[in-house]
mmCIF file of C-alpha atoms in Angstrom:
data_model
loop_
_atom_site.group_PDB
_atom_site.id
_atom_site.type_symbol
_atom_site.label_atom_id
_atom_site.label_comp_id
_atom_site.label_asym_id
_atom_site.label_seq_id
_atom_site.Cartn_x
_atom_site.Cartn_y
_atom_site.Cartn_z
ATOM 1 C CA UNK A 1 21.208 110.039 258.677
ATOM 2 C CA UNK A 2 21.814 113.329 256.727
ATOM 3 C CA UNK A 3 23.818 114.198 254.070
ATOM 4 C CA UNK A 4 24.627 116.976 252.894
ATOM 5 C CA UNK A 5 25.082 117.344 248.843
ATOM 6 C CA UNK A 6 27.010 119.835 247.426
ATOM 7 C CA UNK A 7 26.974 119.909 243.677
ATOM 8 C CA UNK A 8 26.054 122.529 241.344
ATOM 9 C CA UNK A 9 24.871 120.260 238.119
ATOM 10 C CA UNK A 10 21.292 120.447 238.597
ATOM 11 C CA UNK A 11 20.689 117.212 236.566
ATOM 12 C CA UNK A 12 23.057 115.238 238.882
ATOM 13 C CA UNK A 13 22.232 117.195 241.875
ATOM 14 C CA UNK A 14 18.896 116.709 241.658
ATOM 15 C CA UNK A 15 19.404 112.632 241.133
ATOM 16 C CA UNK A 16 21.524 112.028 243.339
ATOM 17 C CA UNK A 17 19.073 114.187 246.175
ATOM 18 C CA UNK A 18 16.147 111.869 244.998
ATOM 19 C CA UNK A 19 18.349 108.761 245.166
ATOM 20 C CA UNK A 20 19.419 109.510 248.693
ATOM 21 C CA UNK A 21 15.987 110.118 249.485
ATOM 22 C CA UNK A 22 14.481 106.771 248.112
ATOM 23 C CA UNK A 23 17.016 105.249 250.508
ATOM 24 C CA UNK A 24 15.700 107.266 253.697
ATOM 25 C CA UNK A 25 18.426 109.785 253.804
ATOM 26 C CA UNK A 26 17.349 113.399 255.071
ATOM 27 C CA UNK A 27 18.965 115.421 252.040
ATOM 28 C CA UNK A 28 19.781 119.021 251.942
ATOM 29 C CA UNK A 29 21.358 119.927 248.648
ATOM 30 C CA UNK A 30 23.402 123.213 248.725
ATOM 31 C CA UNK A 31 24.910 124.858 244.679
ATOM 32 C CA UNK A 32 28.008 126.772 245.807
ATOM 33 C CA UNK A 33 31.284 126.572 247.923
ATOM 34 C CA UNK A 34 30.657 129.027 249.877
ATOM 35 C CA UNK A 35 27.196 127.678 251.067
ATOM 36 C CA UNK A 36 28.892 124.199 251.320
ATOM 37 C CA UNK A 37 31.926 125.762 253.765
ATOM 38 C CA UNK A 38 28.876 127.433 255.770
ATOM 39 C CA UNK A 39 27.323 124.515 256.206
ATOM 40 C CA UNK A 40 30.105 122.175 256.853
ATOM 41 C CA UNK A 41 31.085 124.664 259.698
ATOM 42 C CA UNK A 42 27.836 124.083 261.599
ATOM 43 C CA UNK A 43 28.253 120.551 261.289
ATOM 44 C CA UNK A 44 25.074 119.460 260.862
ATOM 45 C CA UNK A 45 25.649 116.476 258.781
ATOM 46 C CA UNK A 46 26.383 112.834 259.703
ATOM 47 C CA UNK A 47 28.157 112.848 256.090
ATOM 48 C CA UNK A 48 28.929 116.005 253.116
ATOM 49 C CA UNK A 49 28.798 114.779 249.324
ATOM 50 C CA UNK A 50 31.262 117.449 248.162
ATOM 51 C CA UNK A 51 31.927 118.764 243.936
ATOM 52 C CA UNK A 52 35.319 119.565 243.224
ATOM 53 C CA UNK A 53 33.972 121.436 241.022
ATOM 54 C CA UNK A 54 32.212 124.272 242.451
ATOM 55 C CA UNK A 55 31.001 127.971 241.570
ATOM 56 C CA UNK A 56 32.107 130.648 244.749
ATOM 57 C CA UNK A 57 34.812 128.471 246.096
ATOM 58 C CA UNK A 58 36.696 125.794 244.328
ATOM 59 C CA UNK A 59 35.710 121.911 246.388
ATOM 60 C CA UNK A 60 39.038 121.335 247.230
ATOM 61 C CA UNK A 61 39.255 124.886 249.049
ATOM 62 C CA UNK A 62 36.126 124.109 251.171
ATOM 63 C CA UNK A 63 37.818 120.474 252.079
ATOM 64 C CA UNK A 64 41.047 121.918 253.143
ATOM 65 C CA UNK A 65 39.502 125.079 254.944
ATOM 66 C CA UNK A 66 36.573 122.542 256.851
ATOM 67 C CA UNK A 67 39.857 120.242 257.835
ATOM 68 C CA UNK A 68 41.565 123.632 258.996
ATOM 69 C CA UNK A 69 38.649 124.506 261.267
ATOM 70 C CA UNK A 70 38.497 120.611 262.549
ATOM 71 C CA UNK A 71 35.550 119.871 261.069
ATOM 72 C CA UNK A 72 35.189 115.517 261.369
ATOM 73 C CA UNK A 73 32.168 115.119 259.627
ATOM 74 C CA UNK A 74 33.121 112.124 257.034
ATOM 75 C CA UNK A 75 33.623 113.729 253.114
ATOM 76 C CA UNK A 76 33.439 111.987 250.208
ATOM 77 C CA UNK A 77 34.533 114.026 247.204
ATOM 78 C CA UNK A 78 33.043 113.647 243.814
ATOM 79 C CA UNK A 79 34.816 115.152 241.127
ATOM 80 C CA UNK A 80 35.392 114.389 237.117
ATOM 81 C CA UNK A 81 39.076 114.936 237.347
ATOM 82 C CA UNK A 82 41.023 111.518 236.948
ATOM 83 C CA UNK A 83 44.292 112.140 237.434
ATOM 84 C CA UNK A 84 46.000 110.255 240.303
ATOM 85 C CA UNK A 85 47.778 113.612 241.072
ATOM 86 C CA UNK A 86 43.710 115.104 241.522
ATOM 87 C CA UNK A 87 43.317 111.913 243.648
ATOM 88 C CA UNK A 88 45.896 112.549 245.905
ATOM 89 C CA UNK A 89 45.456 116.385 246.808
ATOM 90 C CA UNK A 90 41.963 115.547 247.951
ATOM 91 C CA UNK A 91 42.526 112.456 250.144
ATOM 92 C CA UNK A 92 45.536 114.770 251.416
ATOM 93 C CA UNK A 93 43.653 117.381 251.863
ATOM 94 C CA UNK A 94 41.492 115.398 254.286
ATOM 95 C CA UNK A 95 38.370 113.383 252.445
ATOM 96 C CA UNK A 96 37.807 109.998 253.210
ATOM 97 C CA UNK A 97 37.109 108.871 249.809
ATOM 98 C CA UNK A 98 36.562 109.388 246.250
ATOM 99 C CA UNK A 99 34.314 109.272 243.303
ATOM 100 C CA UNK A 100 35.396 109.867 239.883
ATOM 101 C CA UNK A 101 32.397 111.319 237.601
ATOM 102 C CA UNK A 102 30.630 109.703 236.156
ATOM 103 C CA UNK A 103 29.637 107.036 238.440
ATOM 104 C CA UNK A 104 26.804 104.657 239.603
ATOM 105 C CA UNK A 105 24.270 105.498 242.439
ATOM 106 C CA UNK A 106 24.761 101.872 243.956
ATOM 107 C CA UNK A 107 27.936 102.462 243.733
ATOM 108 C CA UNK A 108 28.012 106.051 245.689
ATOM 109 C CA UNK A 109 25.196 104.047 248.431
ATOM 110 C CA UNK A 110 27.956 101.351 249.260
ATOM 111 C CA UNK A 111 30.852 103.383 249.603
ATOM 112 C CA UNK A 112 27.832 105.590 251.975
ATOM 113 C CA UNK A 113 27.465 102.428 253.756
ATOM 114 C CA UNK A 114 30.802 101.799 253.673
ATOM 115 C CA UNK A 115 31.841 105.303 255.060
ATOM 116 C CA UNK A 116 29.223 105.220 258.085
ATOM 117 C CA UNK A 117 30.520 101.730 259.080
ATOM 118 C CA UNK A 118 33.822 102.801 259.601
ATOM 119 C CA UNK A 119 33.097 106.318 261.576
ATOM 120 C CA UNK A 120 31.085 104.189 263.815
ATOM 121 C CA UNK A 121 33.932 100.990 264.178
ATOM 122 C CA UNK A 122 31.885 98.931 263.183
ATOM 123 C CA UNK A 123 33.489 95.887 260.843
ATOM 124 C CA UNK A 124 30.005 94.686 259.273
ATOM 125 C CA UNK A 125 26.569 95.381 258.565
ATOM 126 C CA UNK A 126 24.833 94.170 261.804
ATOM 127 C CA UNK A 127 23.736 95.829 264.763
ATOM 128 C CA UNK A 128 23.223 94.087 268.074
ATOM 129 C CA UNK A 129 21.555 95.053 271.261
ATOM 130 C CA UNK A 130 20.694 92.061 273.212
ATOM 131 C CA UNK A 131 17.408 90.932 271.321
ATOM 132 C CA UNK A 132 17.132 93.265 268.465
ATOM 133 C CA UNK A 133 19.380 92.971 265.524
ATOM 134 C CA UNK A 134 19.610 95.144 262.253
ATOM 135 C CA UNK A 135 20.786 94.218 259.318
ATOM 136 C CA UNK A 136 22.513 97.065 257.004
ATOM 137 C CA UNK A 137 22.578 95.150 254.018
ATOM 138 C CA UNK A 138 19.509 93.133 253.790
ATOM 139 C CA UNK A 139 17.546 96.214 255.921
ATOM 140 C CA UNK A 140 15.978 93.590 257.530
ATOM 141 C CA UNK A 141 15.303 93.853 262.066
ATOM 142 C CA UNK A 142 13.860 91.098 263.900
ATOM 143 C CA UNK A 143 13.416 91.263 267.426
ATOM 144 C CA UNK A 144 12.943 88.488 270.392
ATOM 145 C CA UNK A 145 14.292 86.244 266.953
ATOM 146 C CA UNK A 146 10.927 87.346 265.291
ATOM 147 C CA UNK A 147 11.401 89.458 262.363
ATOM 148 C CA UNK A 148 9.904 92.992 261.949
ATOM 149 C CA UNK A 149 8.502 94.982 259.058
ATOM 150 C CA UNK A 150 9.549 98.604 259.318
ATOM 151 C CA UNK A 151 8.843 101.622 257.118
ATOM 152 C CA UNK A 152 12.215 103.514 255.956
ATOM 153 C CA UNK A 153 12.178 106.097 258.394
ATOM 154 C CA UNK A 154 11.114 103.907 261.278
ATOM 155 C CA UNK A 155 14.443 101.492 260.017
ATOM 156 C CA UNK A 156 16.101 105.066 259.842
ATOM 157 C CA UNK A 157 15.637 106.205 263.736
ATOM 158 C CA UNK A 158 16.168 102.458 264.838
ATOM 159 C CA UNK A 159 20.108 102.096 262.683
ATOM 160 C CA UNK A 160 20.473 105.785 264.268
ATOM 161 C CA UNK A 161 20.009 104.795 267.729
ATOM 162 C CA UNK A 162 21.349 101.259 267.426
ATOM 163 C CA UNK A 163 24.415 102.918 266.264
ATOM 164 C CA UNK A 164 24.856 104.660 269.434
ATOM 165 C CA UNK A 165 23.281 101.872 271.950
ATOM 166 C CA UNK A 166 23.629 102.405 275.297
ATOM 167 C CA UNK A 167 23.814 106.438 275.004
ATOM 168 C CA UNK A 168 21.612 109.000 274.655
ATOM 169 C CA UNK A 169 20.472 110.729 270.949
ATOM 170 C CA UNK A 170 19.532 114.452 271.097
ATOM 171 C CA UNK A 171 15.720 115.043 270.134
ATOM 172 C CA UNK A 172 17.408 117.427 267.713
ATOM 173 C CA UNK A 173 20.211 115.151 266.290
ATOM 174 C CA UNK A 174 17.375 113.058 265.460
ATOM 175 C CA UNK A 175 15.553 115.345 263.901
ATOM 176 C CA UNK A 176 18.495 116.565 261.641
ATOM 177 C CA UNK A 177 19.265 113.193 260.589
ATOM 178 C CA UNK A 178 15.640 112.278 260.171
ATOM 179 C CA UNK A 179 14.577 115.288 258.113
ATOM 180 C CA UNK A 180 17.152 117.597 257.519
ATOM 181 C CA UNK A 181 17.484 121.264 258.039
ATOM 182 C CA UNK A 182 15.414 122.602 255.271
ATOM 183 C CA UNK A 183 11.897 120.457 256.548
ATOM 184 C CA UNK A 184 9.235 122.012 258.531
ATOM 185 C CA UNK A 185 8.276 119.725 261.460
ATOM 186 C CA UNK A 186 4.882 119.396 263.411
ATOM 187 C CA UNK A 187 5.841 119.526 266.823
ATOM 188 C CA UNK A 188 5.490 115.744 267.712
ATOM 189 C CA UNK A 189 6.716 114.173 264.558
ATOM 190 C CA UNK A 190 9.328 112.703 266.380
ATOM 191 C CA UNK A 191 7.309 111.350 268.997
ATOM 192 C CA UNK A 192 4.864 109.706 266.607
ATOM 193 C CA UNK A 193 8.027 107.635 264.713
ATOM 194 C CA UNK A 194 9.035 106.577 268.226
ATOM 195 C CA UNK A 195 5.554 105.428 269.326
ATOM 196 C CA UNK A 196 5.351 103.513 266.150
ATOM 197 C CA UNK A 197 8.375 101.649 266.268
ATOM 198 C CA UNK A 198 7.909 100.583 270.019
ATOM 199 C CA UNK A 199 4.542 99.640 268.962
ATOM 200 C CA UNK A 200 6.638 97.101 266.494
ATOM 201 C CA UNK A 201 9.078 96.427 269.157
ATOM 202 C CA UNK A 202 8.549 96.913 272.694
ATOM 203 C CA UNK A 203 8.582 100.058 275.121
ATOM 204 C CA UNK A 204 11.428 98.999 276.493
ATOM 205 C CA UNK A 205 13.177 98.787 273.089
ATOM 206 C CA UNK A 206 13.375 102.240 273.272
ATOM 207 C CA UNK A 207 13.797 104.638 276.486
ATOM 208 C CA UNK A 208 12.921 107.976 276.671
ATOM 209 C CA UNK A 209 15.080 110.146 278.629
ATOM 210 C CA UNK A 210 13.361 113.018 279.637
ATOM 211 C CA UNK A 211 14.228 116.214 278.626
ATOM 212 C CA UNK A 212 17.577 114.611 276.043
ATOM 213 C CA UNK A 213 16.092 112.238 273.790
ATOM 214 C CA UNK A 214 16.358 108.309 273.866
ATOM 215 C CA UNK A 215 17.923 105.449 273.899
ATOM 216 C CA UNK A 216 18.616 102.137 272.813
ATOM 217 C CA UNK A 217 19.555 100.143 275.847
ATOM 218 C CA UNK A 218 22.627 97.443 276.030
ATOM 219 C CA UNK A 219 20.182 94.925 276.093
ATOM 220 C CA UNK A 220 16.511 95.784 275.267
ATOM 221 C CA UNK A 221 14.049 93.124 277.053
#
């Protein structure tokens, strides 16, 4: 998936960017609130990292102009102010959670985790489409009840369509959540990923609709 991080401390910005990373998140780390509000209005993120604290445009402003201009994409705001009162103006404002400064990188994965399992209703960590199961936690897929070793990014496009089964993923809003928006692609990168994982899998783990993208079927033979 990608994430958009918008934090102007270069120390943290620049650890939490190669944490995400490490975990097979497409990044793209933006300094200022005006940037942020720009890119929260193209909606190119499956999730925003937001600073409350932020040169251009205060945090909180971008939150309650993005909710103003019914922007969905799931926010969590991380801020160092600890007042309950603080608290309350941003979940009221529209994020869907919080993180007081300074806190743990597990700790900012689960509530991630956490934060994609509820936008997609899901109530735990495992995907199911007929044969092939994922497991969120453990990041472990087996397949026909065999299990199978994937690299991140092949785990990646597989939780990505899994999470939509049974409907079609854009080539592009795999390639956004992939890589991100500030990666130059070759031309069949995409392609390549998908003929690797079916080569794991199966063909028909995976369709290809012609001229959309592809698919995880209901159930995968």
């Amino acid at each position: 998936m990608h994430i958009i991080v918008i934090e102007d401390d270069a120390q943290l910005g620049a650890a939490i960017k190669r944490a995400l990373e490490q975990l097979s998140y497409a990044v793209t780390w933006l300094r200022t609130g005006p940037e942020g509000l720009e890119a929260l209005k193209g909606e190119t993120a499956d999730l925003v990292l937001l600073d409350f604290g932020l040169p251009g445009k205060d945090g909180l402003e971008v939150l309650i102009e993005a909710r103003r201009l019914r922007v969905t994409t799931p926010i969590i705001v991380m801020t160092a102010r600890e007042s309950v009162e603080a608290r309350i103006r941003g979940l009221d404002a529209g994020a869907d959670d919080y993180l007081v400064k300074p806190f743990h990188l597990d700790e900012l994965a689960a509530r991630i985790r956490s934060l994609t399992r509820r936008a997609h209703g899901l109530a735990d960590n495992c995907l199911e489409a007929g044969a092939l199961e994922l497991n969120l936690s453990t990041f472990e897929v087996s397949y026909r009840q065999e299990r199978v070793e994937l690299t991140r990014r092949e785990f990646s496009l597989l939780q990505i369509l899994m999470e939509r089964t049974g409907r079609i993923v854009r080539r592009e809003t795999l390639e956004r959540s992939l890589y991100g928006i500030d990666n130059t692609l070759s031309p069949n990168a995409l392609e390549v990923l998908v003929h690797a994982l079916r080569r794991k899998l199966s063909h028909e783990a995976i369709q290809t609709v012609r001229g959309f993208g592809y698919m995880v079927p209901r159930d995968p033979r």
